[in-house]
Amino acid sequence: MTPHQQPCVKLDTADLHALTIKCLVAIIQANLGEPHLFRYGFGLARIRATSRGIMVEPLNPDRLRNELARLIKWLAPLHDKDGEVARWKKAKPPLDVVTNVLAEPDWPLPRVIRVVPCPVFGRDGRIRSERGYDPNTGTYYSPPAGFVLPPVSEDPTPSKIEEAVRLIRQDLLGDFPWVSSADFANTMAMLLLPFVRDMFDGPTPMHVVDAPTPGTGKTLLVRLVGIVVLGREPGMETQGGSSDEWRKKIGASLSKGSALVVIDNLRGRIDSSHLASVLTTTEWGDRRLGHNDETIEFPNRALWVGTANNPTFSPELTRRIVPIRLDARVEQPASRDPASFKHRDLAGWLDQNRSEVVAAILTLVQAWVAVGRPLGDRTMGSFENWAGVVGGILQVAGIDGFLENLDDFRGRADTETEQKRVFINRWAERHGELPVSTSDLLSLLGDLPDFLELGDGSERSRATTLGLRLVEMDRQVHSGYRIEKARDRGGANQWRLRREVG
């Protein structure tokens, strides 16, 4: 911005509202052309370039004051002995004006949803490849230096579609040991998602890349996804150790408008209500850190990815996951001869050929748009819109197997549900539909893992905890039986099973 374009605010009144209006008008003027100040969630934010690419940075009072000092000329009056304004001197943005601007209920600024380092499709089926902010999608596109998108046909021929699939299947992903065609198809779905996220409403599931043995290529695959989507390798998050840690990690990722969130090396049984929640919403709400009475909200348009070795998940998370299974079928996968791979340095090859890979992905989407955007046949509960769009693109591209491994994955990953079935079957066999106490039910756990997390306390303590768990399971149906609370006996709750018919 040249000096004569810089808006000016004169501090010529003590009326805070009037000064706030002046400041807002100046912000609008300073944000014309190529905007970099936006509404984001419940607050204000700026687009900031970092060594890790562009990001959304929410504005607190210090950051907003920095922007106001840089974008706006502030002048304070100097009065003569008669009280008249003799001249104006440079001034600082007043703190009360800064905080009042932040407290405004509705800022006259555009709303940004996410930042993307790759061209994406808008809802109208057109590729957004112009640098900067697109008001139609709410996305801010900032490609890495040197990126040039090759031409993408609006109506790709069958040979162009085959060429695009071949580049991805053979050159990019050819050396990964997929267990089934479904695992490859689900990987393609993972690659497609950031490019088509603006084409449908609703949430998207988490893609989890897992293997039976370390060194199979899980992290490499996710690194490649990062290079394709971001133009660089992605940052890797670790899982939260507690509910509060999960909440903070999710909020920190979404506060930046991240296009890709990777949780690497998931361990143990994963059970996070916050992770389950963010996967079924497009707006993430939370408490502001240190302010329990203040709520913040961020858009959730990220691609969520996890890696793990033989993971297990809570039932709530299991049904929100798209599985991608790798299995090299050797004792030491990491010791495989690099000379046997198509590219010894696959990440390096992708760095050199990213534009062609991005164009191949866009070609597959464009082919789907050209034939009328038919929705796919497969669906997934809570994610119907996502499955319809991504599945449709894969079908047009001739890629089979999308979501066909869900049942197998859920059987492996959701051990809790299977253990509940065993527990209920033992209960029905021992007691039928008679009322029983929690103490009577403790003995049925036997050699089952302590899936109800009863702890290591006394039998009375474990029975009390089991009672609390049964309250959570009240009215649920397992193995054809409904769990119900029976009449109290001497003040203690009892439980019974009811056979569900039909």
Short mmCIF file of C-alpha atoms in Angstrom, two decimals:
data_model
loop_
_atom_site.label_atom_id
_atom_site.label_comp_id
_atom_site.label_asym_id
_atom_site.label_seq_id
_atom_site.Cartn_x
_atom_site.Cartn_y
_atom_site.Cartn_z
CA MET A 1 0.00 0.00 0.00
CA THR A 2 1.46 3.38 -1.00
CA PRO A 3 1.51 6.22 1.57
CA HIS A 4 -1.32 8.20 -0.09
CA GLN A 5 -3.55 5.09 0.06
CA GLN A 6 -3.04 4.59 3.78
CA PRO A 7 -6.24 5.43 5.65
CA CYS A 8 -6.07 7.86 8.53
CA VAL A 9 -7.86 8.00 11.86
CA LYS A 10 -7.81 11.25 13.82
CA LEU A 11 -8.21 10.93 17.57
CA ASP A 12 -10.33 14.06 17.78
CA THR A 13 -13.06 12.82 20.10
CA ALA A 14 -13.45 11.01 23.40
CA ASP A 15 -16.48 9.13 22.05
CA LEU A 16 -15.32 5.49 22.00
CA HIS A 17 -18.11 4.39 19.68
CA ALA A 18 -17.30 7.12 17.18
CA LEU A 19 -13.60 6.22 17.23
CA THR A 20 -14.47 2.55 16.78
CA ILE A 21 -16.57 3.37 13.69
CA LYS A 22 -13.68 5.41 12.29
CA CYS A 23 -11.32 2.50 12.91
CA LEU A 24 -13.64 -0.02 11.24
CA VAL A 25 -13.99 2.21 8.16
CA ALA A 26 -10.20 2.49 7.97
CA ILE A 27 -9.85 -1.29 8.29
CA ILE A 28 -12.24 -1.77 5.36
CA GLN A 29 -10.21 0.69 3.25
CA ALA A 30 -6.91 -0.96 4.18
CA ASN A 31 -8.33 -4.41 3.37
CA LEU A 32 -9.47 -3.55 -0.16
CA GLY A 33 -7.84 -5.18 -3.15
CA GLU A 34 -6.22 -8.35 -1.85
CA PRO A 35 -7.70 -8.80 1.64
CA HIS A 36 -5.70 -10.34 4.44
CA LEU A 37 -7.96 -9.50 7.41
CA PHE A 38 -11.01 -11.71 7.84
CA ARG A 39 -13.72 -12.96 10.10
CA TYR A 40 -12.81 -16.47 11.20
CA GLY A 41 -15.14 -18.41 13.44
CA PHE A 42 -16.27 -16.09 16.22
CA GLY A 43 -13.32 -13.73 15.87
CA LEU A 44 -11.01 -11.70 13.66
CA ALA A 45 -7.97 -13.21 11.97
CA ARG A 46 -5.21 -12.40 9.52
CA ILE A 47 -3.54 -14.52 6.86
CA ARG A 48 0.09 -14.96 7.72
CA ALA A 49 2.96 -16.51 5.78
CA THR A 50 5.31 -18.67 7.85
CA SER A 51 8.20 -21.02 7.18
CA ARG A 52 5.62 -23.83 7.21
CA GLY A 53 3.35 -22.13 4.68
CA ILE A 54 0.35 -19.87 5.11
CA MET A 55 -1.93 -20.04 8.11
CA VAL A 56 -4.88 -18.30 9.69
CA GLU A 57 -3.82 -16.41 12.80
CA PRO A 58 -6.64 -15.33 15.14
CA LEU A 59 -6.23 -11.76 16.34
CA ASN A 60 -5.91 -11.00 20.03
CA PRO A 61 -5.50 -7.38 21.24
CA ASP A 62 -1.73 -7.35 20.68
CA ARG A 63 -1.96 -8.75 17.14
CA LEU A 64 -4.83 -6.45 16.17
CA ARG A 65 -2.94 -3.43 17.52
CA ASN A 66 0.04 -4.51 15.41
CA GLU A 67 -2.18 -4.58 12.31
CA LEU A 68 -3.80 -1.23 13.09
CA ALA A 69 -0.42 0.43 13.65
CA ARG A 70 0.87 -0.93 10.34
CA LEU A 71 -2.16 -0.32 8.14
CA ILE A 72 -3.56 2.94 9.48
CA LYS A 73 -2.09 6.37 10.16
CA TRP A 74 -3.11 7.50 13.63
CA LEU A 75 -3.04 11.19 14.45
CA ALA A 76 -3.56 12.93 17.78
CA PRO A 77 -4.26 16.68 18.03
CA LEU A 78 -1.86 19.21 19.51
CA HIS A 79 -3.70 22.27 20.77
CA ASP A 80 -2.59 25.85 21.01
CA LYS A 81 -3.11 28.04 24.06
CA ASP A 82 -6.63 28.83 22.95
CA GLY A 83 -7.57 25.16 22.75
CA GLU A 84 -7.62 25.05 19.00
CA VAL A 85 -5.91 22.28 17.04
CA ALA A 86 -2.54 23.66 16.02
CA ARG A 87 -1.25 20.54 14.31
CA TRP A 88 -1.45 16.75 14.34
CA LYS A 89 1.16 14.35 15.60
CA LYS A 90 1.62 10.65 15.01
CA ALA A 91 -0.04 8.48 17.63
CA LYS A 92 -0.51 4.85 18.62
CA PRO A 93 -3.77 2.91 18.23
CA PRO A 94 -5.56 3.40 21.56
CA LEU A 95 -5.98 0.19 23.50
CA ASP A 96 -9.62 0.91 24.31
CA VAL A 97 -10.34 1.25 20.59
CA VAL A 98 -8.51 -2.02 19.88
CA THR A 99 -10.49 -3.96 22.48
CA ASN A 100 -13.74 -2.34 21.37
CA VAL A 101 -13.13 -3.34 17.76
CA LEU A 102 -12.57 -6.94 18.90
CA ALA A 103 -15.80 -6.79 20.89
CA GLU A 104 -17.90 -5.76 17.88
CA PRO A 105 -20.62 -8.36 17.19
CA ASP A 106 -20.38 -8.16 13.39
CA TRP A 107 -17.28 -6.97 11.56
CA PRO A 108 -17.62 -5.64 7.99
CA LEU A 109 -14.98 -8.05 6.71
CA PRO A 110 -15.08 -11.15 4.48
CA ARG A 111 -15.29 -14.58 6.12
CA VAL A 112 -12.50 -17.09 5.53
CA ILE A 113 -13.14 -20.82 5.97
CA ARG A 114 -9.72 -22.35 5.26
CA VAL A 115 -6.36 -21.69 3.64
CA VAL A 116 -5.21 -23.98 0.84
CA PRO A 117 -1.85 -24.35 -0.92
CA CYS A 118 -3.43 -26.28 -3.81
CA PRO A 119 -6.06 -25.42 -6.45
CA VAL A 120 -9.52 -26.57 -5.38
CA PHE A 121 -12.98 -26.96 -6.87
CA GLY A 122 -15.80 -24.62 -5.95
CA ARG A 123 -19.37 -25.71 -5.49
CA ASP A 124 -20.06 -24.62 -9.09
CA GLY A 125 -17.63 -27.26 -10.38
CA ARG A 126 -14.94 -24.80 -11.45
CA ILE A 127 -11.30 -24.95 -10.45
CA ARG A 128 -10.16 -22.09 -8.21
CA SER A 129 -6.57 -21.53 -9.23
CA GLU A 130 -6.19 -17.77 -8.79
CA ARG A 131 -3.97 -16.75 -5.88
CA GLY A 132 -5.70 -15.02 -3.00
CA TYR A 133 -9.18 -14.99 -1.47
CA ASP A 134 -12.22 -16.48 -3.18
CA PRO A 135 -15.47 -15.10 -1.70
CA ASN A 136 -17.51 -17.86 -3.34
CA THR A 137 -15.82 -20.62 -1.35
CA GLY A 138 -14.33 -18.70 1.58
CA THR A 139 -10.94 -20.22 0.77
CA TYR A 140 -7.63 -18.41 0.57
CA TYR A 141 -5.32 -19.97 -2.02
CA SER A 142 -1.59 -19.42 -1.73
CA PRO A 143 0.48 -21.87 -3.79
CA PRO A 144 4.12 -22.58 -2.93
CA ALA A 145 6.73 -20.60 -4.85
CA GLY A 146 7.29 -21.96 -8.34
CA PHE A 147 4.07 -23.96 -8.57
CA VAL A 148 2.51 -23.83 -12.04
CA LEU A 149 -0.64 -25.83 -12.73
CA PRO A 150 -0.60 -27.65 -16.08
CA PRO A 151 -3.72 -27.33 -18.25
CA VAL A 152 -6.69 -29.43 -17.07
CA SER A 153 -9.33 -30.29 -19.64
CA GLU A 154 -12.94 -29.43 -18.79
CA ASP A 155 -14.03 -32.71 -20.44
CA PRO A 156 -11.19 -35.23 -20.10
CA THR A 157 -11.10 -38.07 -22.63
CA PRO A 158 -10.97 -41.68 -21.42
CA SER A 159 -7.27 -41.79 -22.26
CA LYS A 160 -6.66 -38.68 -20.13
CA ILE A 161 -8.51 -40.28 -17.23
CA GLU A 162 -6.50 -43.49 -17.60
CA GLU A 163 -3.28 -41.49 -17.76
CA ALA A 164 -4.18 -39.62 -14.56
CA VAL A 165 -5.05 -42.83 -12.71
CA ARG A 166 -1.86 -44.50 -13.92
CA LEU A 167 0.33 -41.63 -12.72
CA ILE A 168 -1.15 -41.85 -9.22
CA ARG A 169 -1.55 -45.63 -8.99
CA GLN A 170 1.82 -46.60 -10.45
CA ASP A 171 4.25 -43.70 -10.06
CA LEU A 172 3.06 -42.20 -6.80
CA LEU A 173 1.51 -45.13 -4.92
CA GLY A 174 2.73 -48.22 -6.77
CA ASP A 175 5.14 -49.48 -4.11
CA PHE A 176 2.74 -49.44 -1.16
CA PRO A 177 1.60 -52.92 -0.03
CA TRP A 178 -2.18 -52.54 0.00
CA VAL A 179 -4.06 -55.38 1.62
CA SER A 180 -7.00 -54.99 -0.77
CA SER A 181 -8.39 -52.82 -3.55
CA ALA A 182 -10.47 -51.06 -0.90
CA ASP A 183 -7.32 -49.78 0.79
CA PHE A 184 -6.09 -48.23 -2.45
CA ALA A 185 -9.52 -46.74 -3.19
CA ASN A 186 -9.71 -45.25 0.31
CA THR A 187 -6.24 -43.74 -0.20
CA MET A 188 -7.48 -42.11 -3.38
CA ALA A 189 -10.42 -40.76 -1.39
CA MET A 190 -7.96 -39.30 1.10
CA LEU A 191 -6.06 -37.54 -1.71
CA LEU A 192 -9.24 -36.22 -3.31
CA LEU A 193 -10.85 -34.73 -0.21
CA PRO A 194 -8.96 -31.39 0.10
CA PHE A 195 -9.60 -30.66 -3.60
CA VAL A 196 -13.38 -31.19 -3.41
CA ARG A 197 -14.12 -30.09 0.17
CA ASP A 198 -16.08 -27.04 -1.00
CA MET A 199 -18.35 -29.12 -3.25
CA PHE A 200 -20.49 -30.62 -0.49
CA ASP A 201 -21.90 -29.83 2.93
CA GLY A 202 -21.44 -31.84 6.08
CA PRO A 203 -18.56 -33.43 7.99
CA THR A 204 -15.86 -35.79 6.79
CA PRO A 205 -14.39 -38.89 8.48
CA MET A 206 -10.83 -39.52 9.61
CA HIS A 207 -8.57 -41.63 7.39
CA VAL A 208 -6.39 -44.00 9.43
CA VAL A 209 -3.39 -45.71 7.79
CA ASP A 210 -2.47 -48.80 9.78
CA ALA A 211 -0.27 -51.87 9.46
CA PRO A 212 0.62 -54.92 11.56
CA THR A 213 4.30 -53.97 11.72
CA PRO A 214 6.31 -50.71 11.97
CA GLY A 215 8.25 -49.69 8.89
CA THR A 216 5.54 -50.65 6.40
CA GLY A 217 5.19 -47.15 4.92
CA LYS A 218 2.37 -45.51 6.89
CA THR A 219 4.21 -42.30 7.68
CA LEU A 220 5.70 -42.11 4.19
CA LEU A 221 2.23 -42.32 2.69
CA VAL A 222 1.02 -39.47 4.90
CA ARG A 223 4.13 -37.44 4.04
CA LEU A 224 3.23 -37.81 0.36
CA VAL A 225 -0.32 -36.65 1.02
CA GLY A 226 1.14 -33.57 2.70
CA ILE A 227 3.41 -32.80 -0.26
CA VAL A 228 0.49 -33.14 -2.70
CA VAL A 229 -1.93 -31.02 -0.65
CA LEU A 230 0.40 -28.55 1.06
CA GLY A 231 3.44 -28.50 -1.20
CA ARG A 232 5.54 -29.64 1.77
CA GLU A 233 5.69 -32.41 4.31
CA PRO A 234 2.98 -32.03 6.95
CA GLY A 235 3.52 -31.34 10.60
CA MET A 236 2.85 -34.38 12.76
CA GLU A 237 0.77 -34.21 15.91
CA THR A 238 0.80 -36.76 18.72
CA GLN A 239 -2.33 -38.08 20.37
CA GLY A 240 -3.67 -36.42 23.48
CA GLY A 241 -2.97 -38.14 26.75
CA SER A 242 -6.09 -36.79 28.45
CA SER A 243 -9.43 -35.41 27.38
CA ASP A 244 -8.19 -31.87 27.97
CA GLU A 245 -5.06 -32.48 25.88
CA TRP A 246 -7.16 -33.76 22.99
CA ARG A 247 -9.34 -30.67 23.22
CA LYS A 248 -6.38 -28.30 23.17
CA LYS A 249 -4.69 -30.08 20.25
CA ILE A 250 -7.85 -30.02 18.15
CA GLY A 251 -8.48 -26.36 18.90
CA ALA A 252 -4.87 -25.41 18.12
CA SER A 253 -5.01 -27.16 14.72
CA LEU A 254 -8.33 -25.64 13.69
CA SER A 255 -7.40 -22.16 14.91
CA LYS A 256 -4.84 -22.05 12.07
CA GLY A 257 -7.27 -23.03 9.32
CA SER A 258 -5.22 -26.16 8.67
CA ALA A 259 -6.00 -28.04 5.44
CA LEU A 260 -4.44 -31.23 6.83
CA VAL A 261 -4.20 -32.51 10.41
CA VAL A 262 -2.03 -35.61 10.96
CA ILE A 263 -1.96 -37.53 14.24
CA ASP A 264 1.00 -39.85 13.89
CA ASN A 265 1.68 -43.13 15.65
CA LEU A 266 -1.57 -43.60 17.53
CA ARG A 267 -1.03 -46.00 20.43
CA GLY A 268 -3.20 -48.11 22.69
CA ARG A 269 -6.96 -47.95 22.61
CA ILE A 270 -8.04 -44.57 21.26
CA ASP A 271 -11.09 -43.13 22.99
CA SER A 272 -11.54 -39.38 22.72
CA SER A 273 -14.96 -37.75 22.83
CA HIS A 274 -13.40 -34.54 21.47
CA LEU A 275 -11.91 -36.32 18.45
CA ALA A 276 -15.19 -38.12 17.83
CA SER A 277 -17.04 -34.81 18.06
CA VAL A 278 -14.82 -32.86 15.66
CA LEU A 279 -15.23 -35.57 13.01
CA THR A 280 -18.99 -35.06 12.90
CA THR A 281 -19.13 -31.27 12.78
CA THR A 282 -18.14 -28.50 10.41
CA GLU A 283 -17.85 -25.93 13.22
CA TRP A 284 -15.74 -26.68 16.29
CA GLY A 285 -16.79 -24.86 19.46
CA ASP A 286 -14.74 -24.73 22.63
CA ARG A 287 -13.84 -22.60 25.64
CA ARG A 288 -11.13 -20.01 25.16
CA LEU A 289 -8.04 -21.08 27.08
CA GLY A 290 -8.05 -19.39 30.47
CA HIS A 291 -11.59 -18.04 29.94
CA ASN A 292 -14.17 -20.66 30.94
CA ASP A 293 -17.00 -18.19 30.36
CA GLU A 294 -15.97 -17.35 26.78
CA THR A 295 -16.68 -19.55 23.75
CA ILE A 296 -14.65 -19.70 20.56
CA GLU A 297 -15.57 -21.39 17.31
CA PHE A 298 -13.52 -22.38 14.27
CA PRO A 299 -14.52 -23.88 10.90
CA ASN A 300 -13.55 -27.52 10.46
CA ARG A 301 -12.69 -28.23 6.81
CA ALA A 302 -9.47 -30.16 7.45
CA LEU A 303 -8.47 -33.57 6.16
CA TRP A 304 -7.98 -35.64 9.34
CA VAL A 305 -5.42 -38.45 9.07
CA GLY A 306 -3.96 -40.87 11.61
CA THR A 307 -1.31 -43.61 11.50
CA ALA A 308 -1.07 -46.63 13.79
CA ASN A 309 -0.02 -50.26 14.15
CA ASN A 310 -3.02 -52.55 14.73
CA PRO A 311 -5.08 -49.80 16.37
CA THR A 312 -8.20 -50.23 18.46
CA PHE A 313 -10.80 -47.53 18.90
CA SER A 314 -13.91 -46.83 20.90
CA PRO A 315 -17.18 -47.61 19.10
CA GLU A 316 -17.82 -43.88 18.65
CA LEU A 317 -14.51 -43.41 16.82
CA THR A 318 -14.59 -46.68 14.88
CA ARG A 319 -17.66 -45.65 12.92
CA ARG A 320 -16.02 -42.33 12.03
CA ILE A 321 -12.89 -43.84 10.45
CA VAL A 322 -11.99 -44.79 6.88
CA PRO A 323 -9.39 -47.58 7.09
CA ILE A 324 -6.29 -47.87 4.89
CA ARG A 325 -4.41 -51.09 5.62
CA LEU A 326 -0.81 -51.81 4.56
CA ASP A 327 0.91 -55.19 4.99
CA ALA A 328 4.34 -55.96 3.55
CA ARG A 329 4.05 -59.60 4.74
CA VAL A 330 7.68 -59.70 5.87
CA GLU A 331 9.21 -59.71 9.34
CA GLN A 332 11.19 -56.48 8.88
CA PRO A 333 9.39 -54.24 6.34
CA ALA A 334 11.87 -51.41 6.83
CA SER A 335 14.73 -53.64 5.57
CA ARG A 336 13.26 -54.09 2.09
CA ASP A 337 15.71 -53.35 -0.71
CA PRO A 338 15.18 -49.75 -1.95
CA ALA A 339 16.39 -50.84 -5.38
CA SER A 340 13.15 -52.80 -5.77
CA PHE A 341 11.06 -49.63 -5.55
CA LYS A 342 10.03 -47.59 -8.58
CA HIS A 343 11.51 -44.45 -7.00
CA ARG A 344 14.33 -44.75 -4.47
CA ASP A 345 13.43 -41.27 -3.15
CA LEU A 346 9.67 -41.10 -3.59
CA ALA A 347 9.22 -37.86 -1.66
CA GLY A 348 11.94 -36.26 -3.78
CA TRP A 349 10.26 -37.49 -6.96
CA LEU A 350 6.97 -36.01 -5.79
CA ASP A 351 8.62 -32.67 -5.00
CA GLN A 352 9.73 -32.52 -8.64
CA ASN A 353 6.41 -33.72 -10.07
CA ARG A 354 3.83 -32.23 -7.70
CA SER A 355 2.18 -30.08 -10.36
CA GLU A 356 1.57 -33.12 -12.59
CA VAL A 357 0.13 -35.12 -9.69
CA VAL A 358 -2.14 -32.24 -8.67
CA ALA A 359 -3.28 -31.91 -12.30
CA ALA A 360 -4.02 -35.66 -12.39
CA ILE A 361 -6.23 -35.39 -9.29
CA LEU A 362 -8.04 -32.36 -10.73
CA THR A 363 -8.52 -34.28 -13.99
CA LEU A 364 -10.34 -37.07 -12.16
CA VAL A 365 -12.64 -34.56 -10.48
CA GLN A 366 -13.20 -32.70 -13.76
CA ALA A 367 -14.16 -35.95 -15.47
CA TRP A 368 -16.84 -36.48 -12.79
CA VAL A 369 -18.10 -32.91 -13.19
CA ALA A 370 -18.26 -33.31 -16.98
CA VAL A 371 -20.66 -36.29 -16.75
CA GLY A 372 -23.05 -34.56 -14.37
CA ARG A 373 -21.59 -35.35 -10.93
CA PRO A 374 -23.21 -38.76 -10.33
CA LEU A 375 -23.14 -39.78 -6.67
CA GLY A 376 -21.41 -42.99 -5.65
CA ASP A 377 -23.19 -46.18 -4.60
CA ARG A 378 -21.43 -46.63 -1.26
CA THR A 379 -22.42 -44.67 1.82
CA MET A 380 -21.23 -44.17 5.38
CA GLY A 381 -23.40 -43.10 8.30
CA SER A 382 -22.98 -39.41 9.28
CA PHE A 383 -20.89 -38.81 6.15
CA GLU A 384 -23.38 -39.41 3.35
CA ASN A 385 -22.56 -36.25 1.36
CA TRP A 386 -18.82 -36.91 1.50
CA ALA A 387 -19.28 -40.56 0.46
CA GLY A 388 -21.58 -39.63 -2.40
CA VAL A 389 -19.19 -37.09 -3.94
CA VAL A 390 -15.90 -38.93 -3.41
CA GLY A 391 -17.44 -42.28 -4.30
CA GLY A 392 -18.88 -40.81 -7.48
CA ILE A 393 -15.49 -39.46 -8.57
CA LEU A 394 -13.86 -42.84 -7.96
CA GLN A 395 -16.55 -44.67 -9.93
CA VAL A 396 -16.14 -42.38 -12.94
CA ALA A 397 -12.37 -42.94 -12.71
CA GLY A 398 -12.90 -46.72 -12.69
CA ILE A 399 -11.44 -47.19 -9.19
CA ASP A 400 -13.27 -49.97 -7.33
CA GLY A 401 -13.39 -50.96 -3.67
CA PHE A 402 -14.28 -47.66 -1.96
CA LEU A 403 -15.34 -48.35 1.67
CA GLU A 404 -15.66 -52.09 1.07
CA ASN A 405 -13.35 -52.87 4.01
CA LEU A 406 -15.37 -51.08 6.68
CA ASP A 407 -16.84 -54.22 8.23
CA ASP A 408 -13.47 -55.95 8.44
CA PHE A 409 -11.86 -52.90 10.01
CA ARG A 410 -14.64 -52.42 12.52
CA GLY A 411 -14.35 -56.03 13.57
CA ARG A 412 -10.62 -55.61 14.21
CA ALA A 413 -10.61 -52.11 15.68
CA ASP A 414 -13.72 -52.12 17.86
CA THR A 415 -12.78 -54.80 20.39
CA GLU A 416 -15.03 -53.20 23.00
CA THR A 417 -18.24 -54.03 21.17
CA GLU A 418 -17.22 -57.66 20.68
CA GLN A 419 -16.27 -57.97 24.35
CA LYS A 420 -19.64 -56.53 25.32
CA ARG A 421 -21.33 -59.20 23.22
CA VAL A 422 -19.38 -61.94 24.99
CA PHE A 423 -20.26 -60.42 28.36
CA ILE A 424 -23.98 -60.20 27.50
CA ASN A 425 -24.01 -63.77 26.19
CA ARG A 426 -22.47 -65.02 29.46
CA TRP A 427 -24.99 -62.96 31.41
CA ALA A 428 -27.93 -64.43 29.46
CA GLU A 429 -26.58 -67.97 29.79
CA ARG A 430 -26.03 -67.68 33.55
CA HIS A 431 -29.03 -65.60 34.66
CA GLY A 432 -31.47 -65.45 31.76
CA GLU A 433 -33.86 -62.54 32.23
CA LEU A 434 -33.79 -62.57 36.03
CA PRO A 435 -32.81 -59.42 37.95
CA VAL A 436 -29.20 -59.54 39.21
CA SER A 437 -26.88 -57.26 41.17
CA THR A 438 -23.66 -55.77 39.85
CA SER A 439 -21.74 -58.02 42.25
CA ASP A 440 -23.30 -61.06 40.55
CA LEU A 441 -22.16 -59.74 37.17
CA LEU A 442 -18.52 -59.12 38.16
CA SER A 443 -17.73 -62.83 38.02
CA LEU A 444 -18.84 -62.97 34.37
CA LEU A 445 -15.94 -60.82 33.21
CA GLY A 446 -13.64 -63.81 33.69
CA ASP A 447 -10.78 -63.79 31.19
CA LEU A 448 -12.14 -60.82 29.23
CA PRO A 449 -9.96 -57.71 29.16
CA ASP A 450 -11.25 -55.12 31.56
CA PHE A 451 -13.16 -53.41 28.75
CA LEU A 452 -15.39 -51.53 31.17
CA GLU A 453 -12.36 -49.94 32.86
CA LEU A 454 -13.41 -50.91 36.37
CA GLY A 455 -9.98 -50.28 37.86
CA ASP A 456 -7.99 -52.35 40.37
CA GLY A 457 -9.84 -51.49 43.56
CA SER A 458 -11.81 -53.69 45.92
CA GLU A 459 -14.69 -55.85 44.73
CA ARG A 460 -17.13 -53.35 46.18
CA SER A 461 -15.41 -50.49 44.34
CA ARG A 462 -15.41 -52.45 41.08
CA ALA A 463 -19.08 -53.33 41.50
CA THR A 464 -19.93 -49.65 42.04
CA THR A 465 -18.01 -48.70 38.90
CA LEU A 466 -19.69 -51.50 36.94
CA GLY A 467 -23.04 -50.09 38.05
CA LEU A 468 -22.09 -46.70 36.62
CA ARG A 469 -21.06 -48.35 33.33
CA LEU A 470 -24.36 -50.21 33.17
CA VAL A 471 -26.19 -46.92 33.61
CA GLU A 472 -24.39 -45.74 30.44
CA MET A 473 -25.49 -48.97 28.68
CA ASP A 474 -29.10 -48.73 29.89
CA ARG A 475 -31.57 -49.57 27.07
CA GLN A 476 -28.76 -50.58 24.70
CA VAL A 477 -29.18 -53.82 22.72
CA HIS A 478 -26.33 -56.35 22.43
CA SER A 479 -26.58 -59.93 21.11
CA GLY A 480 -30.34 -59.63 20.91
CA TYR A 481 -30.83 -58.52 24.53
CA ARG A 482 -31.78 -55.10 25.90
CA ILE A 483 -30.13 -54.04 29.15
CA GLU A 484 -32.64 -52.63 31.64
CA LYS A 485 -32.55 -51.36 35.21
CA ALA A 486 -34.65 -53.61 37.48
CA ARG A 487 -36.36 -52.70 40.73
CA ASP A 488 -34.16 -51.77 43.66
CA ARG A 489 -33.61 -54.44 46.30
CA GLY A 490 -32.71 -52.98 49.66
CA GLY A 491 -31.64 -49.72 48.05
CA ALA A 492 -29.27 -51.32 45.54
CA ASN A 493 -29.89 -51.20 41.81
CA GLN A 494 -30.40 -54.44 39.96
CA TRP A 495 -30.22 -55.18 36.28
CA ARG A 496 -31.90 -57.56 33.90
CA LEU A 497 -31.88 -58.55 30.23
CA ARG A 498 -34.92 -58.49 27.96
CA ARG A 499 -34.97 -60.53 24.76
CA GLU A 500 -35.57 -58.27 21.75
CA VAL A 501 -37.89 -59.95 19.26
CA GLY A 502 -37.73 -59.15 15.55
#
